[in-house]
């Protein structure tokens, strides 16, 4: 694909050296020093980069939503040849939501909670197209059907809170497309969605783009979603577009060191900690007030040439022989062709121990739900965790994966004692802790098991220093005095690769990645035998994520700590885990080593999860498997196989009426399915490379 050029009608969007600033009491803060790109009809450009790189600022500037403090201070932003910054307010309002639409990360920021979704959809054609009530309703129902929402007539009258997250996002996309816009700006539209819902939304975006010939600016921190949706990719760093070009060219031969750094931070589904190294980018994105002279990436770059890179702003040049591939780097033609780094021989990776630290034996957690709000109304049982068994050896990582509502968090609550088990056993170093609530667990039991949460802010007191948080754990779990605990806190900070004097900082003085390291340090304070990590890297930038993953691997290898890793990111799970348990509606449908689970034979649910996972590599091909419907309610679990209502490989009524047998391979790989093991072995791999 060549660089989009002005046609007879011109490009849909053109940023011509656009300079964007915010004006504060401290003066002008120039966040975008000058960015240029074009987008033609039906094209899709993905903007990627770490937090603070200016992606969302560019998105809001396109629709002129910068607020009172933001302003375009130089250059032009042209939509269909018209300068949006100089457009009269009335004209701007007429095109927003019509020819120019935006989809936000949180769908509830676009939906009014007290108005039915159908009525909200009708407003678009009424306001922008002058449609009648009847025409608007017909158009809204048709669009709900077009975005693959079931029973659109019924859904038309529902309120936003009565829809799932994926349904809310589809409604917002339908709303954005109601007036058939020329340009759709999407800012992290799938963040927070389950992998299967995310895949369905991305498929929808791609199909609607083809059908309506809509140009798309797609902003994401997930390079895999960009590969699935976009033709071209733009890499942003500190407000500058440092590399841009066709997806295939940029991923196969990145010419800017920052793009290389991003790719080296990301685990792929075909890689693991034994074969491939994750290389975090050192340092952080500089604040806009302290942008370095010359190349903004120079302080973090491994290819920096001080004489050429740090004296003046770097010009953007096209890569020789490319199809519109350009990079803002003086050494773009000199640096060697990129290769994904391999793991070093003897890298710190945990070794299999004969002893099992954690043993789960037919664990069940049942909640009693009242059938009525009135006394004596009866009730029914909900099996959130239903008869599961598995083990985790010393120094190993057991990953738990599955969609929202499958029972992962309930399982973690039982392990930590926040919820007692209803039946079955949970042995930690031979001691049954399943029925012992956390308030009845003794000091030794609490020391043996610690947890790292997804959001460190929810577990760090903003009024106290991080040293206080770690020291408190040391005093309670190890009976240390204040002076000894402070000294040990400083050691733990260095263990998680933070300066020792950070113990005196408050959480607000740390970045997200630094706070997560503090949370890990606190979990390690009692020298636990088992650490439960619940989505510990899902909210982090890819570079910080890589650093935390490497830290977990290193600490696990040195301390031989067992880890239960809960995540929806299959790429991270494949890289980090030694064993994987796939959960669905409270049941373990597949369990085994990571090598076994990520290769045939698959459980049909595992196969569907793998087909939905976004892969940041255009040379990897996935067999697409679409799951119809949503996960059934835990109050209405199918009598037979829990996956039978959505299974594309259902063999007949036996799947609906009879619980599936658990089939066992000679390697200990367990699959709960009615399909014979030999037939499952014959299934083709979901993921292959282009060469294959």
XYZ file of C-alpha atoms in Angstrom:
692
model
C 0.000 0.000 0.000
C 1.333 3.405 -0.922
C 1.134 6.517 1.165
C -2.422 7.881 0.983
C -2.417 10.733 -1.492
C -4.987 13.402 -2.177
C -7.551 12.070 -4.636
C -10.114 13.992 -6.601
C -12.080 14.442 -3.408
C -9.001 14.608 -1.183
C -8.222 12.517 1.888
C -10.848 12.128 4.607
C -8.391 13.284 7.277
C -5.145 15.187 7.033
C -2.973 16.378 9.908
C -0.462 18.865 8.519
C 2.275 19.568 11.095
C -0.430 19.938 13.767
C 0.911 21.464 16.977
C -1.227 21.046 20.118
C -0.720 22.747 23.480
C -2.461 22.996 26.821
C -2.471 26.309 28.642
C -2.142 26.151 32.437
C -1.100 28.475 35.229
C 2.465 27.388 34.523
C 2.080 28.579 30.939
C 1.910 26.772 27.612
C 2.655 23.042 27.648
C 3.322 21.813 24.130
C 2.220 18.166 24.133
C 2.234 17.582 20.361
C 5.137 19.502 18.758
C 4.024 18.702 15.214
C 2.360 15.629 13.712
C 1.468 14.848 10.095
C -0.397 12.000 8.421
C -3.209 11.401 5.916
C -6.087 8.946 5.877
C -8.090 8.051 2.791
C -11.608 6.647 2.412
C -11.924 3.123 3.843
C -8.415 3.145 5.330
C -7.606 2.281 8.930
C -4.653 3.675 10.880
C -3.672 2.335 14.303
C -1.959 4.696 16.742
C 0.123 2.934 19.403
C 2.572 3.898 22.123
C 2.971 4.039 25.896
C 0.754 6.097 28.190
C 1.577 9.781 27.920
C 2.662 9.579 24.265
C -0.213 11.777 23.051
C -2.486 9.237 21.331
C -5.703 10.391 22.997
C -4.736 14.058 22.584
C -4.509 13.500 18.822
C -7.890 11.730 18.866
C -9.585 14.568 20.749
C -7.946 17.178 18.530
C -9.399 15.490 15.424
C -12.936 15.968 16.764
C -11.969 19.307 18.401
C -12.735 18.094 21.939
C -9.652 19.597 23.618
C -11.661 21.629 26.116
C -10.930 25.127 27.312
C -7.271 24.470 28.125
C -6.323 22.720 24.871
C -5.653 24.444 21.587
C -4.274 23.831 18.119
C -1.391 26.324 18.076
C 0.083 25.529 14.681
C -0.475 23.550 11.497
C -3.847 22.242 10.353
C -6.285 19.407 10.995
C -8.396 18.954 7.878
C -11.534 16.836 7.777
C -12.740 16.386 4.190
C -10.655 19.415 3.283
C -12.077 21.690 5.999
C -10.063 22.978 8.951
C -11.906 21.824 12.081
C -10.029 24.300 14.307
C -11.395 27.242 12.326
C -14.833 25.787 11.709
C -17.811 27.703 13.202
C -19.182 26.047 16.354
C -22.572 25.371 14.759
C -21.003 23.659 11.745
C -18.719 21.630 14.005
C -21.707 20.406 16.025
C -23.458 19.385 12.831
C -20.671 17.048 11.751
C -19.849 15.563 15.181
C -21.813 12.368 15.560
C -22.689 12.550 11.873
C -19.858 12.513 9.372
C -17.275 12.495 12.175
C -17.879 10.077 15.072
C -15.932 8.816 18.060
C -16.065 5.646 20.176
C -14.585 5.878 23.671
C -12.924 3.286 25.889
C -15.792 3.279 28.401
C -19.142 2.894 26.609
C -21.003 4.315 29.612
C -19.335 7.672 28.990
C -21.419 7.836 25.786
C -24.675 6.301 27.041
C -27.225 8.093 29.206
C -28.149 5.681 32.033
C -31.749 6.954 32.297
C -32.691 6.767 28.604
C -33.373 3.478 26.741
C -30.631 2.669 24.258
C -33.049 2.653 21.346
C -34.121 6.210 22.057
C -30.483 7.292 22.241
C -29.819 5.712 18.859
C -32.812 7.471 17.338
C -31.388 10.876 18.264
C -28.570 10.518 15.693
C -30.680 10.309 12.501
C -33.218 12.788 13.890
C -30.544 15.426 14.614
C -28.082 14.792 11.793
C -30.296 13.466 8.983
C -33.608 15.132 9.745
C -35.356 11.763 9.938
C -38.854 11.311 11.329
C -39.505 9.334 14.525
C -40.667 6.324 12.524
C -37.692 6.448 10.142
C -35.276 6.890 13.055
C -36.695 3.901 14.907
C -36.508 1.707 11.814
C -32.925 2.803 11.211
C -31.947 2.205 14.874
C -33.375 -1.332 14.903
C -31.632 -2.092 11.602
C -28.305 -0.849 12.982
C -28.674 -2.940 16.167
C -29.164 -5.942 13.922
C -26.157 -4.924 11.818
C -23.859 -4.928 14.875
C -25.004 -8.503 15.596
C -27.033 -7.817 18.741
C -29.655 -10.515 19.396
C -33.352 -9.606 19.399
C -32.891 -5.902 18.548
C -36.610 -5.142 19.030
C -36.406 -6.251 22.662
C -33.028 -4.634 23.254
C -34.346 -1.354 21.839
C -36.268 -0.621 25.032
C -33.587 -1.637 27.518
C -31.473 0.697 29.607
C -27.645 0.618 29.403
C -27.272 -1.105 32.806
C -29.334 -4.031 31.480
C -26.674 -4.819 28.859
C -23.313 -6.555 29.180
C -20.079 -4.634 28.573
C -19.731 -6.097 25.094
C -23.350 -5.241 24.237
C -22.866 -1.670 25.501
C -19.808 -1.256 23.279
C -21.725 -2.579 20.257
C -24.535 -0.091 20.934
C -21.984 2.740 21.036
C -20.467 1.539 17.739
C -23.965 1.361 16.252
C -24.597 4.912 17.455
C -21.337 6.109 15.883
C -22.235 4.500 12.549
C -25.905 5.557 12.447
C -25.232 8.509 10.133
C -22.645 6.530 8.086
C -19.683 8.742 9.034
C -16.733 9.328 6.755
C -14.348 9.022 9.730
C -14.584 6.985 12.930
C -12.141 7.672 15.774
C -11.871 4.761 18.259
C -9.991 5.316 21.522
C -9.171 1.976 23.229
C -12.615 0.551 22.276
C -11.938 -3.008 23.519
C -9.992 -2.401 26.748
C -11.655 -4.243 29.621
C -13.575 -6.694 27.422
C -13.202 -10.465 27.539
C -11.024 -11.881 24.780
C -14.002 -13.474 22.986
C -16.071 -10.260 23.177
C -13.040 -8.243 22.084
C -12.579 -10.476 19.045
C -16.256 -10.135 18.138
C -16.073 -6.326 18.404
C -12.900 -6.206 16.271
C -14.507 -8.449 13.643
C -17.504 -6.134 13.686
C -15.355 -3.016 13.219
C -13.518 -4.594 10.312
C -16.743 -5.704 8.604
C -18.555 -2.387 9.121
C -15.536 -0.522 7.797
C -15.645 -2.625 4.645
C -19.397 -2.270 4.289
C -19.585 1.498 4.833
C -16.127 2.448 3.440
C -15.465 4.347 6.676
C -11.967 5.571 7.504
C -10.846 4.635 11.025
C -8.289 6.019 13.465
C -7.868 3.159 15.948
C -6.013 3.957 19.181
C -4.781 1.092 21.343
C -1.956 -0.028 23.611
C -2.561 -3.591 22.365
C -0.605 -4.129 19.158
C -2.501 -7.366 18.505
C -5.807 -5.525 18.083
C -4.132 -3.087 15.692
C -2.886 -5.976 13.532
C -6.409 -7.386 13.378
C -8.141 -4.126 12.374
C -5.695 -1.769 10.634
C -3.882 -1.406 7.295
C -1.267 0.979 8.663
C 0.274 1.686 12.025
C 1.593 4.916 13.514
C 3.931 4.687 16.507
C 3.793 7.709 18.821
C 6.375 8.702 21.408
C 6.310 11.868 23.547
C 3.866 13.555 21.197
C 5.702 12.705 17.977
C 4.907 10.197 15.248
C 8.253 8.384 15.192
C 7.309 5.673 12.693
C 4.448 5.019 10.299
C 3.767 2.552 7.531
C 1.908 -0.566 6.403
C 1.342 -3.087 9.194
C 3.422 -5.819 7.565
C 6.456 -3.629 6.854
C 6.580 -2.011 10.295
C 6.198 -5.293 12.200
C 8.673 -7.223 10.061
C 11.288 -4.491 9.750
C 10.817 -1.709 12.338
C 13.228 1.117 11.612
C 12.814 3.222 14.753
C 14.409 1.935 17.987
C 11.244 2.745 19.960
C 9.120 0.523 17.706
C 11.674 -2.249 18.199
C 11.489 -1.699 21.933
C 7.694 -2.067 21.940
C 7.854 -5.308 19.936
C 10.536 -6.746 22.234
C 8.296 -6.133 25.270
C 5.376 -8.194 23.976
C 5.028 -11.949 24.511
C 3.547 -13.853 21.583
C 1.290 -16.894 21.830
C 4.005 -18.977 20.184
C 6.724 -18.017 22.692
C 7.514 -18.756 26.335
C 10.035 -17.812 29.014
C 12.338 -20.660 27.980
C 12.688 -19.608 24.324
C 12.234 -15.836 24.138
C 13.392 -12.907 26.242
C 11.241 -9.893 27.040
C 13.348 -6.741 26.946
C 11.771 -3.762 28.758
C 12.528 -0.269 27.475
C 14.653 1.476 30.122
C 13.394 4.731 31.624
C 10.069 6.472 31.090
C 8.342 8.768 28.614
C 9.595 12.306 29.405
C 7.039 14.892 30.584
C 6.070 17.441 27.938
C 7.756 20.200 29.967
C 11.086 18.362 29.877
C 11.250 17.105 26.299
C 14.933 16.523 25.453
C 16.601 18.409 22.637
C 16.977 16.481 19.422
C 15.478 12.977 19.332
C 12.927 12.616 22.138
C 13.786 8.915 22.477
C 17.558 9.448 22.745
C 17.762 9.091 26.588
C 16.272 5.561 26.326
C 17.770 4.487 22.990
C 20.394 1.782 22.583
C 21.402 3.089 19.134
C 21.903 6.727 20.084
C 24.623 8.735 18.335
C 25.158 11.744 20.590
C 26.533 13.938 17.827
C 23.593 13.424 15.490
C 20.706 12.515 17.801
C 20.815 15.146 20.546
C 21.428 18.462 18.802
C 18.335 19.278 16.714
C 14.905 17.914 15.932
C 15.052 14.819 13.753
C 13.458 14.837 10.316
C 11.192 12.039 9.111
C 12.503 10.069 6.136
C 11.013 7.279 4.018
C 12.586 3.810 4.135
C 14.266 2.924 0.827
C 12.185 0.559 -1.299
C 9.215 0.737 1.066
C 5.530 1.291 0.419
C 4.966 4.458 2.454
C 7.082 3.338 5.428
C 8.765 6.294 7.215
C 10.704 6.790 10.442
C 11.926 9.766 12.469
C 15.444 8.495 13.105
C 18.837 9.559 11.738
C 20.030 5.947 11.941
C 16.948 4.285 10.411
C 18.990 3.048 7.426
C 21.967 1.954 9.574
C 20.527 -0.185 12.374
C 20.493 -3.933 11.619
C 17.327 -5.812 10.665
C 15.257 -6.605 13.731
C 15.026 -10.099 15.203
C 13.019 -11.074 18.269
C 15.527 -11.649 21.120
C 16.011 -15.217 22.318
C 16.250 -16.138 25.987
C 19.825 -16.323 27.246
C 21.205 -19.728 28.127
C 20.786 -20.363 31.823
C 18.167 -17.636 32.229
C 16.427 -17.547 35.582
C 13.475 -19.921 35.185
C 11.932 -22.041 37.895
C 12.678 -25.778 37.892
C 10.124 -28.500 38.548
C 10.113 -29.717 42.146
C 8.697 -33.114 43.086
C 6.661 -31.635 45.954
C 3.262 -30.019 45.438
C 2.854 -26.807 47.398
C -0.824 -26.444 46.480
C -3.290 -29.301 46.071
C -6.944 -28.700 45.173
C -9.175 -31.748 45.705
C -12.783 -31.543 44.440
C -13.177 -27.966 45.610
C -16.653 -26.498 45.583
C -17.915 -23.028 46.506
C -21.687 -22.674 46.623
C -23.629 -19.495 47.323
C -27.195 -19.576 48.581
C -29.359 -17.093 46.709
C -32.739 -15.958 47.984
C -35.602 -16.382 45.557
C -37.382 -13.390 47.055
C -36.534 -10.240 48.980
C -39.185 -11.239 51.498
C -38.551 -13.658 54.351
C -39.532 -17.227 53.646
C -39.221 -16.778 49.910
C -37.041 -19.897 49.539
C -33.904 -19.893 47.457
C -31.497 -21.821 45.286
C -27.811 -22.753 45.166
C -25.247 -21.195 42.818
C -22.074 -23.216 42.245
C -19.453 -20.534 41.534
C -16.646 -23.119 41.786
C -17.826 -26.606 40.972
C -15.802 -29.707 41.824
C -12.320 -28.713 40.634
C -9.041 -30.536 41.260
C -5.452 -29.578 40.363
C -1.969 -29.125 41.811
C 0.881 -26.623 41.670
C 4.489 -27.646 42.356
C 7.148 -25.658 44.161
C 8.663 -22.914 42.000
C 6.032 -23.342 39.298
C 3.341 -21.072 37.859
C -0.235 -22.288 37.527
C -2.353 -19.985 35.332
C -6.141 -19.761 35.558
C -7.827 -18.444 32.401
C -11.395 -17.927 31.244
C -13.999 -15.281 30.531
C -15.595 -13.019 33.146
C -17.964 -14.978 35.356
C -16.137 -18.282 34.978
C -15.140 -18.451 38.671
C -11.504 -17.288 38.629
C -11.923 -14.587 41.278
C -14.102 -16.797 43.492
C -11.378 -19.434 43.368
C -8.827 -16.819 44.474
C -11.116 -15.729 47.333
C -11.306 -19.303 48.619
C -7.520 -19.665 48.512
C -7.028 -16.431 50.450
C -9.736 -17.222 52.997
C -12.008 -14.340 52.001
C -14.602 -17.020 51.233
C -14.615 -20.466 52.903
C -14.941 -23.561 50.718
C -18.328 -25.283 50.740
C -16.836 -28.725 50.063
C -13.548 -30.303 49.048
C -10.014 -29.642 50.229
C -7.372 -26.967 49.643
C -3.988 -28.160 50.907
C -1.148 -25.651 51.276
C 2.031 -27.501 52.223
C -0.166 -30.335 53.512
C -2.403 -28.096 55.656
C -6.095 -27.898 54.724
C -6.946 -24.186 54.519
C -10.061 -24.363 52.338
C -12.595 -24.108 55.154
C -10.615 -21.679 57.290
C -11.646 -18.026 56.834
C -8.857 -15.464 56.834
C -9.715 -14.129 60.311
C -9.187 -17.622 61.765
C -5.915 -18.311 59.963
C -2.857 -18.167 62.175
C 0.245 -16.124 61.458
C 2.086 -19.024 59.786
C -0.859 -19.678 57.460
C -1.078 -16.014 56.465
C 2.667 -15.839 55.912
C 2.593 -18.835 53.588
C 0.063 -17.286 51.211
C 0.093 -13.710 49.892
C -1.658 -11.907 47.017
C -0.820 -9.300 44.359
C -3.865 -7.463 43.004
C -4.574 -5.920 39.612
C -4.788 -2.370 40.954
C -2.071 -1.511 43.508
C -3.841 1.770 44.356
C -6.658 -0.190 45.969
C -4.226 -1.843 48.391
C -1.834 1.013 49.228
C -2.919 3.614 51.780
C -2.364 7.045 50.179
C -1.760 8.602 53.599
C 1.218 6.383 54.438
C 4.575 5.797 52.816
C 5.128 2.584 50.899
C 7.758 1.680 53.484
C 5.046 1.759 56.143
C 2.931 -0.705 54.122
C 5.822 -3.151 53.692
C 7.038 -2.672 57.271
C 3.586 -3.380 58.667
C 3.549 -6.753 56.878
C 7.016 -7.551 58.246
C 6.028 -6.655 61.799
C 2.844 -8.713 61.674
C 4.132 -11.741 59.777
C 7.757 -11.925 60.947
C 7.520 -10.277 64.406
C 10.164 -7.705 63.472
C 10.773 -4.497 65.390
C 10.327 -1.164 63.627
C 14.042 -0.621 62.991
C 14.585 -4.144 61.671
C 11.436 -3.920 59.551
C 12.601 -0.649 58.005
C 15.974 -2.163 57.083
C 14.269 -5.209 55.576
C 11.824 -2.941 53.682
C 14.774 -1.196 52.026
C 16.195 -4.597 51.029
C 12.860 -5.650 49.543
C 12.699 -2.445 47.513
C 16.049 -3.316 45.981
C 14.823 -6.888 45.424
C 12.034 -5.564 43.200
C 14.535 -3.224 41.498
C 13.504 0.058 43.101
C 15.841 2.452 44.959
C 15.933 1.732 48.691
C 15.024 5.315 49.581
C 11.664 4.871 47.839
C 10.423 3.531 51.189
C 9.811 7.149 52.204
C 7.644 7.968 49.187
C 3.848 8.080 49.148
C 1.978 6.046 46.510
C 1.064 9.223 44.576
C 4.785 9.851 44.007
C 5.214 6.575 42.107
C 4.270 5.459 38.598
C 1.856 2.581 38.016
C 4.683 0.120 37.415
C 6.552 1.280 40.523
C 3.420 0.857 42.656
C 2.967 -2.659 41.324
C 6.579 -3.449 42.294
C 5.823 -2.164 45.809
C 2.796 -4.478 45.923
C 5.029 -7.396 44.943
C 7.587 -6.399 47.600
C 4.867 -6.407 50.247
C 3.661 -9.829 49.107
C 7.227 -11.127 49.463
C 7.624 -9.678 52.972
C 6.598 -12.894 54.695
C 8.633 -15.194 52.386
C 5.431 -16.877 51.162
C 5.249 -20.365 49.706
C 2.369 -19.343 47.427
C 1.629 -15.997 45.725
C -1.709 -15.402 44.029
C -1.374 -12.806 41.260
C -4.772 -11.567 40.046
C -4.344 -9.737 36.710
C -1.144 -8.060 37.990
C -0.010 -6.678 34.597
C -3.243 -6.090 32.654
C -3.395 -2.335 33.364
C 0.278 -1.626 32.651
C 2.060 -0.326 29.563
C 3.803 -3.040 27.567
C 7.287 -1.960 28.701
C 6.304 -1.918 32.373
C 4.437 -5.203 31.861
C 7.584 -6.825 30.477
C 9.626 -5.575 33.446
C 7.080 -6.955 35.953
C 6.899 -10.322 34.156
C 10.699 -10.586 34.174
C 10.723 -9.642 37.858
C 8.180 -12.343 38.724
C 10.195 -14.965 36.834
C 13.446 -13.914 38.504
C 11.991 -13.801 42.018
C 10.230 -17.115 41.531
C 13.435 -18.772 40.361
C 15.505 -17.402 43.251
C 12.935 -18.057 45.991
C 11.206 -21.147 44.547
C 7.847 -19.526 45.229
C 4.765 -21.108 43.705
C 2.479 -18.718 41.833
C -1.187 -18.869 40.842
C -1.498 -16.406 37.967
C -5.023 -15.280 37.037
C -5.327 -13.536 33.680
C -7.408 -13.091 30.538
C -4.304 -12.341 28.424
C -3.409 -15.644 26.781
C -0.111 -14.324 25.397
C 1.126 -13.491 28.907
C -0.188 -16.818 30.208
C 1.586 -18.764 27.456
C 4.840 -16.951 28.178
C 4.782 -17.200 31.970
C 2.855 -20.327 32.947
C 4.116 -23.852 33.482
C 0.610 -25.284 33.923
C -2.736 -23.903 32.762
C -6.295 -24.491 33.976
C -9.104 -23.318 31.682
C -12.296 -22.476 33.612
C -15.843 -22.185 32.328
C -18.882 -21.664 34.567
C -17.012 -22.848 37.643
C -15.644 -26.036 36.042
C -12.133 -26.881 34.877
C -12.692 -27.898 31.263
C -8.990 -28.362 30.465
C -5.863 -28.687 32.580
C -2.263 -29.548 31.788
C 1.185 -28.201 31.039
C 1.288 -24.990 28.997
C 2.810 -26.904 26.084
C -0.107 -29.357 26.129
C -2.913 -26.823 26.566
C -1.705 -24.521 23.779
C -1.464 -27.302 21.177
C -3.985 -29.912 19.961
C -5.854 -31.703 21.393
C -7.857 -28.690 22.586
C -11.083 -28.468 24.493
C -13.438 -26.609 22.096
C -13.576 -23.697 24.555
C -9.782 -23.439 24.723
C -9.685 -23.576 20.934
C -12.143 -20.663 20.760
C -10.143 -18.612 23.286
C -6.959 -19.101 21.258
C -8.716 -18.126 18.036
C -9.936 -14.902 19.666
C -6.630 -13.793 21.229
C -5.123 -10.790 19.389
C -1.579 -11.563 18.174
C 0.865 -8.705 17.450
C 2.436 -10.461 14.480
C 1.025 -10.201 10.932
C 2.858 -13.409 9.945
C 0.877 -15.485 12.437
C -2.447 -16.730 11.132
C -5.419 -17.731 13.279
C -8.344 -19.969 12.531
C -11.330 -17.794 13.491
C -13.959 -19.478 15.672
C -16.975 -17.363 16.578
C -18.812 -18.225 19.791
C -22.518 -17.500 19.566
C -24.247 -16.037 22.600
C -22.915 -15.090 26.011
C -21.728 -17.139 28.970
C -24.875 -18.551 30.641
C -25.810 -17.272 34.066
C -24.433 -19.278 36.999
C -28.077 -19.581 38.079
C -28.881 -21.512 34.894
C -25.936 -23.842 34.212
C -26.677 -26.461 31.504
C -27.360 -29.953 32.841
C -24.701 -31.577 30.660
C -21.527 -29.870 29.448
C -21.450 -26.261 30.706
C -20.136 -25.159 27.296
C -22.843 -26.943 25.288
C -24.926 -23.788 24.623
C -22.051 -22.144 22.714
C -19.934 -25.066 21.505
C -19.299 -25.104 17.734
C -18.338 -28.811 17.977
C -21.371 -30.060 19.926
C -21.950 -33.724 19.030
C -25.637 -33.965 19.970
C -28.104 -34.136 22.843
C -25.571 -36.009 24.994
C -23.704 -32.705 25.397
C -26.887 -31.070 26.717
C -27.955 -33.813 29.115
C -24.847 -35.658 30.330
C -21.785 -34.177 32.092
C -18.712 -34.856 29.939
C -16.128 -37.447 30.972
C -12.638 -36.271 31.861
C -10.223 -37.673 29.289
C -6.587 -38.062 30.292
C -3.496 -38.209 28.060
C -0.260 -39.957 29.006
C 1.277 -36.550 29.899
C -1.422 -35.747 32.466
C -3.331 -33.429 30.105
C -7.034 -33.474 31.115
C -9.936 -32.497 28.832
C -13.578 -32.670 29.940
C -15.396 -33.320 26.647
C -17.672 -35.875 24.940
C -15.631 -35.693 21.727
C -13.222 -38.663 21.602
C -9.600 -37.799 22.331
C -8.464 -39.179 18.967
C -10.832 -36.778 17.213
C -9.588 -33.862 19.285
C -5.997 -34.773 18.406
C -6.873 -34.503 14.704
C -7.934 -30.851 15.041
C -5.610 -28.469 13.200
C -3.661 -25.940 15.303
C -5.485 -22.640 15.748
C -2.323 -20.583 15.243
C 0.174 -21.106 12.437
C 2.886 -18.980 10.858
C 2.714 -17.777 7.265
C 5.499 -20.210 6.326
C 3.414 -23.127 7.551
